[in-house]
Coordinates of C-alpha atoms in Angstrom, one line a residue:
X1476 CA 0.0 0.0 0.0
X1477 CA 1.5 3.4 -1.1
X1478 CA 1.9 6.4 1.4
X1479 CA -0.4 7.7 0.2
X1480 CA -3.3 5.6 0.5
X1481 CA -2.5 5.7 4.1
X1482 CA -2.8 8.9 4.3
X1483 CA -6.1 9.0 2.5
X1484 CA -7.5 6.4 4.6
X1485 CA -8.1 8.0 8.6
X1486 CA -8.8 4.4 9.9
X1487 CA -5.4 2.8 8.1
X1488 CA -3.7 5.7 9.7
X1489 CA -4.6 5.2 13.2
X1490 CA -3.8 1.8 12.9
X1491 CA -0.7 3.0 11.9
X1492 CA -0.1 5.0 15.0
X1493 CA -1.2 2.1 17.3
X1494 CA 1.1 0.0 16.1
X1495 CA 3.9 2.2 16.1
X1496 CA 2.9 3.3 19.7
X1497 CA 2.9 -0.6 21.1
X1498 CA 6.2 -1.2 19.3
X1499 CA 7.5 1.7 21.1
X1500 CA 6.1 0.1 24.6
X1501 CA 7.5 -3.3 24.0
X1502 CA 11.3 -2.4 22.7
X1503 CA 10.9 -0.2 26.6
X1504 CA 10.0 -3.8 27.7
X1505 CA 12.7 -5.3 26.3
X1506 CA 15.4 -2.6 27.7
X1507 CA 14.0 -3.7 31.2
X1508 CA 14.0 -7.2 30.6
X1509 CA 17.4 -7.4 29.4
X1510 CA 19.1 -5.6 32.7
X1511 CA 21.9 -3.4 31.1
X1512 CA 21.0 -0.1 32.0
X1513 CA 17.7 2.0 30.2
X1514 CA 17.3 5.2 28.5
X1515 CA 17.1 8.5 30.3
X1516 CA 13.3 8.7 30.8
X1517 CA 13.0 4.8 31.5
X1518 CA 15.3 5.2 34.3
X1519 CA 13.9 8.1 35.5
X1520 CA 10.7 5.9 35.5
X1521 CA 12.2 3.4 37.2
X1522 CA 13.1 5.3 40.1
X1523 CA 9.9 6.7 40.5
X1524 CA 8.5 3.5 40.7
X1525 CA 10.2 2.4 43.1
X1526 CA 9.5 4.9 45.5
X1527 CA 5.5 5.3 44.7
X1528 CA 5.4 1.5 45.0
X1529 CA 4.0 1.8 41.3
X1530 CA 4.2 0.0 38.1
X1531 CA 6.9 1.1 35.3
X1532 CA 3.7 1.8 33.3
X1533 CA 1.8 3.3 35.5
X1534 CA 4.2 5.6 36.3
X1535 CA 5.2 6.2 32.4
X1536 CA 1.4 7.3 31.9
X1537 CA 1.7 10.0 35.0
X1538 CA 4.9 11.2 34.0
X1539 CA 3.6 11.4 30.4
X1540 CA 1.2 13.7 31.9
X1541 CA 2.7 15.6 33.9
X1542 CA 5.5 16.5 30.9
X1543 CA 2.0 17.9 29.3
X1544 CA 1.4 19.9 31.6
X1545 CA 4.5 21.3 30.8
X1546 CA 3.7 22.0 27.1
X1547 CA 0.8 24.9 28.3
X1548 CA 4.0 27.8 29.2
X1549 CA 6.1 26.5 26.1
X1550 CA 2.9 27.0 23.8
X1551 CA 3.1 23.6 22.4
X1552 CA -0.4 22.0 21.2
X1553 CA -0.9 18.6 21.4
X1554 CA -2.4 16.2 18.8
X1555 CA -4.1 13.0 18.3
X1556 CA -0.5 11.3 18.4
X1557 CA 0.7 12.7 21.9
X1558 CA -2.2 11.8 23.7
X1559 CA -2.5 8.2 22.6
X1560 CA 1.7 8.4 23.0
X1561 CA 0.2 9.6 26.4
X1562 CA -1.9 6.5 27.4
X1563 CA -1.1 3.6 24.8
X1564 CA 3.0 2.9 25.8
X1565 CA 2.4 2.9 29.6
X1566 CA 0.2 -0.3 29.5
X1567 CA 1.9 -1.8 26.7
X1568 CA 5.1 -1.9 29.0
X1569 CA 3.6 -3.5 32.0
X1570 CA 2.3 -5.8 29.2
X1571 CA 5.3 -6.8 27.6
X1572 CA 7.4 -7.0 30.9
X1573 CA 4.3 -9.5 32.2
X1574 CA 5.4 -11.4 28.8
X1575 CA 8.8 -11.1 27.8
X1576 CA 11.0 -13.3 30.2
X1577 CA 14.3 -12.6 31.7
X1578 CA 16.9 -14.1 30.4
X1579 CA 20.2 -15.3 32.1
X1580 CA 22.5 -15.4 29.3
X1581 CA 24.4 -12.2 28.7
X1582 CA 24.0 -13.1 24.6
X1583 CA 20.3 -12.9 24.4
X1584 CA 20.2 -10.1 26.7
X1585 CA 22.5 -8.1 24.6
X1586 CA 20.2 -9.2 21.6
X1587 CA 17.6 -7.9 23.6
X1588 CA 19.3 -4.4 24.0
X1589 CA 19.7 -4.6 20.2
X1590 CA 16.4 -5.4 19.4
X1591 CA 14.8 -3.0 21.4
X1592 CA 16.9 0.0 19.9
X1593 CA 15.7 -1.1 16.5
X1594 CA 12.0 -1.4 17.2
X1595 CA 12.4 1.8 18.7
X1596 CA 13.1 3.2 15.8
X1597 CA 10.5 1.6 13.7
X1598 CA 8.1 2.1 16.6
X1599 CA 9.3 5.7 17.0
X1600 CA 9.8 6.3 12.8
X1601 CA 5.7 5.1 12.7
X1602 CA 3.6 6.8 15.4
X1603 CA 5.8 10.1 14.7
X1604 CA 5.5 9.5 11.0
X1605 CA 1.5 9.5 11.3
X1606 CA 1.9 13.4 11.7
X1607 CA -0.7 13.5 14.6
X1608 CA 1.9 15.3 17.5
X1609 CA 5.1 14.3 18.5
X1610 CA 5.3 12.3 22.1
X1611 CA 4.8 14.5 24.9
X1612 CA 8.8 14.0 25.8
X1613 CA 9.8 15.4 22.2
X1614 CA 7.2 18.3 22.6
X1615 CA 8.7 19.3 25.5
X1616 CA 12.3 19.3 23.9
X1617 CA 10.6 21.3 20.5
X1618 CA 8.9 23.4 22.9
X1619 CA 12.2 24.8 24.7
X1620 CA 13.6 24.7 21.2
X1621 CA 11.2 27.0 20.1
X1622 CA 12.5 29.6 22.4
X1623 CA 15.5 29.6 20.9
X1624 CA 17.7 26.9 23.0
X1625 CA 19.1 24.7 19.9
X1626 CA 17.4 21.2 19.8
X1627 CA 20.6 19.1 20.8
X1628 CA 21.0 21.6 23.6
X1629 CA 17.8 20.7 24.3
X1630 CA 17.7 17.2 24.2
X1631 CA 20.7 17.2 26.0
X1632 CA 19.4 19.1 28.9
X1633 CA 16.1 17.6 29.1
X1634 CA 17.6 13.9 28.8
X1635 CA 21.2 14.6 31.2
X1636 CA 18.3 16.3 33.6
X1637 CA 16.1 13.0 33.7
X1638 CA 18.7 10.4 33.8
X1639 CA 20.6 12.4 36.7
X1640 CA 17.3 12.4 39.1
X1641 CA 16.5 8.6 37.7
X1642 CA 19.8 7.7 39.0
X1643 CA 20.0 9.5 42.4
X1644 CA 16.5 7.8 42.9
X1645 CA 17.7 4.3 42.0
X1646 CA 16.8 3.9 38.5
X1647 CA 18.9 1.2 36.5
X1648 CA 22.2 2.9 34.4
X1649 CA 24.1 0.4 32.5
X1650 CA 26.1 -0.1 29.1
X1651 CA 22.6 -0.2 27.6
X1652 CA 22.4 3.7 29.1
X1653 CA 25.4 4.7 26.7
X1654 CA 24.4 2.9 23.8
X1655 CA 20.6 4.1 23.5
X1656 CA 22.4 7.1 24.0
X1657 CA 24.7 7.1 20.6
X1658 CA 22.7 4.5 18.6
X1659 CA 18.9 5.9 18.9
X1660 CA 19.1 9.0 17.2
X1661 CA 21.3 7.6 14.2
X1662 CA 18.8 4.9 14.0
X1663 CA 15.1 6.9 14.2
X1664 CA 17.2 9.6 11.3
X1665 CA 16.9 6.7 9.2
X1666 CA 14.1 4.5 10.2
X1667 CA 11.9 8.3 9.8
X1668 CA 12.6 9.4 6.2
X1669 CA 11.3 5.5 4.6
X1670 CA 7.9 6.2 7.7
X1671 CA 6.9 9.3 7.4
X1672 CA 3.3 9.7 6.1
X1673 CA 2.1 13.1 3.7
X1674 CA 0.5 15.8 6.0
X1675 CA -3.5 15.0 6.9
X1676 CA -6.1 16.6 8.3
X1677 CA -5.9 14.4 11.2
X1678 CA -7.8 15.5 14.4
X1679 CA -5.7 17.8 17.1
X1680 CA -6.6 18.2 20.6
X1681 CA -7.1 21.7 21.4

């Protein structure tokens, strides 16, 4: 199916964004699973969890939120896209980490790593390609590039930010850590460009 019968067909799109979106909360799943550190917000999460006595997804749903609430002095607005980002993921985690077993050998747990930084990037190249809002973690780092702060600065700042309070609060930092780190962003540049859908006139939240 071409691009743009996707983006022609509403129903085909949304699809298109779920999947993307539980892709995304599995390859998290699979991070945890394999015990070598997590990415910035994941650890952050972690921690969190740990002291609210909560769930990793339960806890990646609030703190989904509560980055939203952040959007409303930045002047960001939400779409379709970062509010199921908002919801969907969360679940998906608890889901897969119900699902996906631990492994003991250090092989399949460095697969694991591996796997879950390229269905991040399919997972992220998908929902983000749908053109419905960007997750409510990359709003906040185009909202503070917006004023002006360039978007690695950005990244850098929110990311170094999260992963230094995720730590101090007992969130897991591994070799995994460094290599979401260098790998993710090389892998979503070219997992986006072959995703990305034409603009629609997809719904926004206002």
């Amino acid at each position: 199916m071409t691009r743009s019968r996707w983006s022609d067909r509403p129903v085909l799109r949304s699809l298109r964004l779920l999947v993307g979106l539980v892709l995304f909360g599995l390859a998290l799943a699979l991070l945890v699973q394999a015990h070598l550190g997590l990415d910035p917000w994941t650890v952050l999460t972690q921690g969190l969890a740990e002291r609210l006595s909560l769930s990793l997804g339960t806890v990646t749903v609030l703190l989904s939120l509560a980055v939203l609430a952040l959007w409303v002095p930045l002047r960001q607005r939400p779409g379709l896209g970062t509010v199921a980002n908002a919801f969907v993921v969360g679940p998906v985690l608890d889901l897969g980490i119900a699902l996906i077993p631990q492994p003991d050998s250090l092989v399949v747990r460095v697969l694991f790593v591996v796997l879950s930084l390229v269905t991040i990037a399919v997972g992220t190249g998908l929902y983000v390609g749908v053109g419905w809002g960007p997750g409510p973690r990359d709003g906040l780092m185009t909202g503070l590039a917006a004023l002006g702060l360039p978007v690695y600065a950005a990244r850098m700042l929110i990311e170094g930010t999260v992963l230094l309070v995720g730590w101090l609060l007992g969130g897991s930092v591994g070799v995994a850590t460094v290599v979401f780190a260098l790998a993710v962003g090389p892998l979503v540049g070219r997992a986006m460009p072959r995703l990305v859908l034409p603009p629609s006139s997809g719904p926004a939240v206002s």
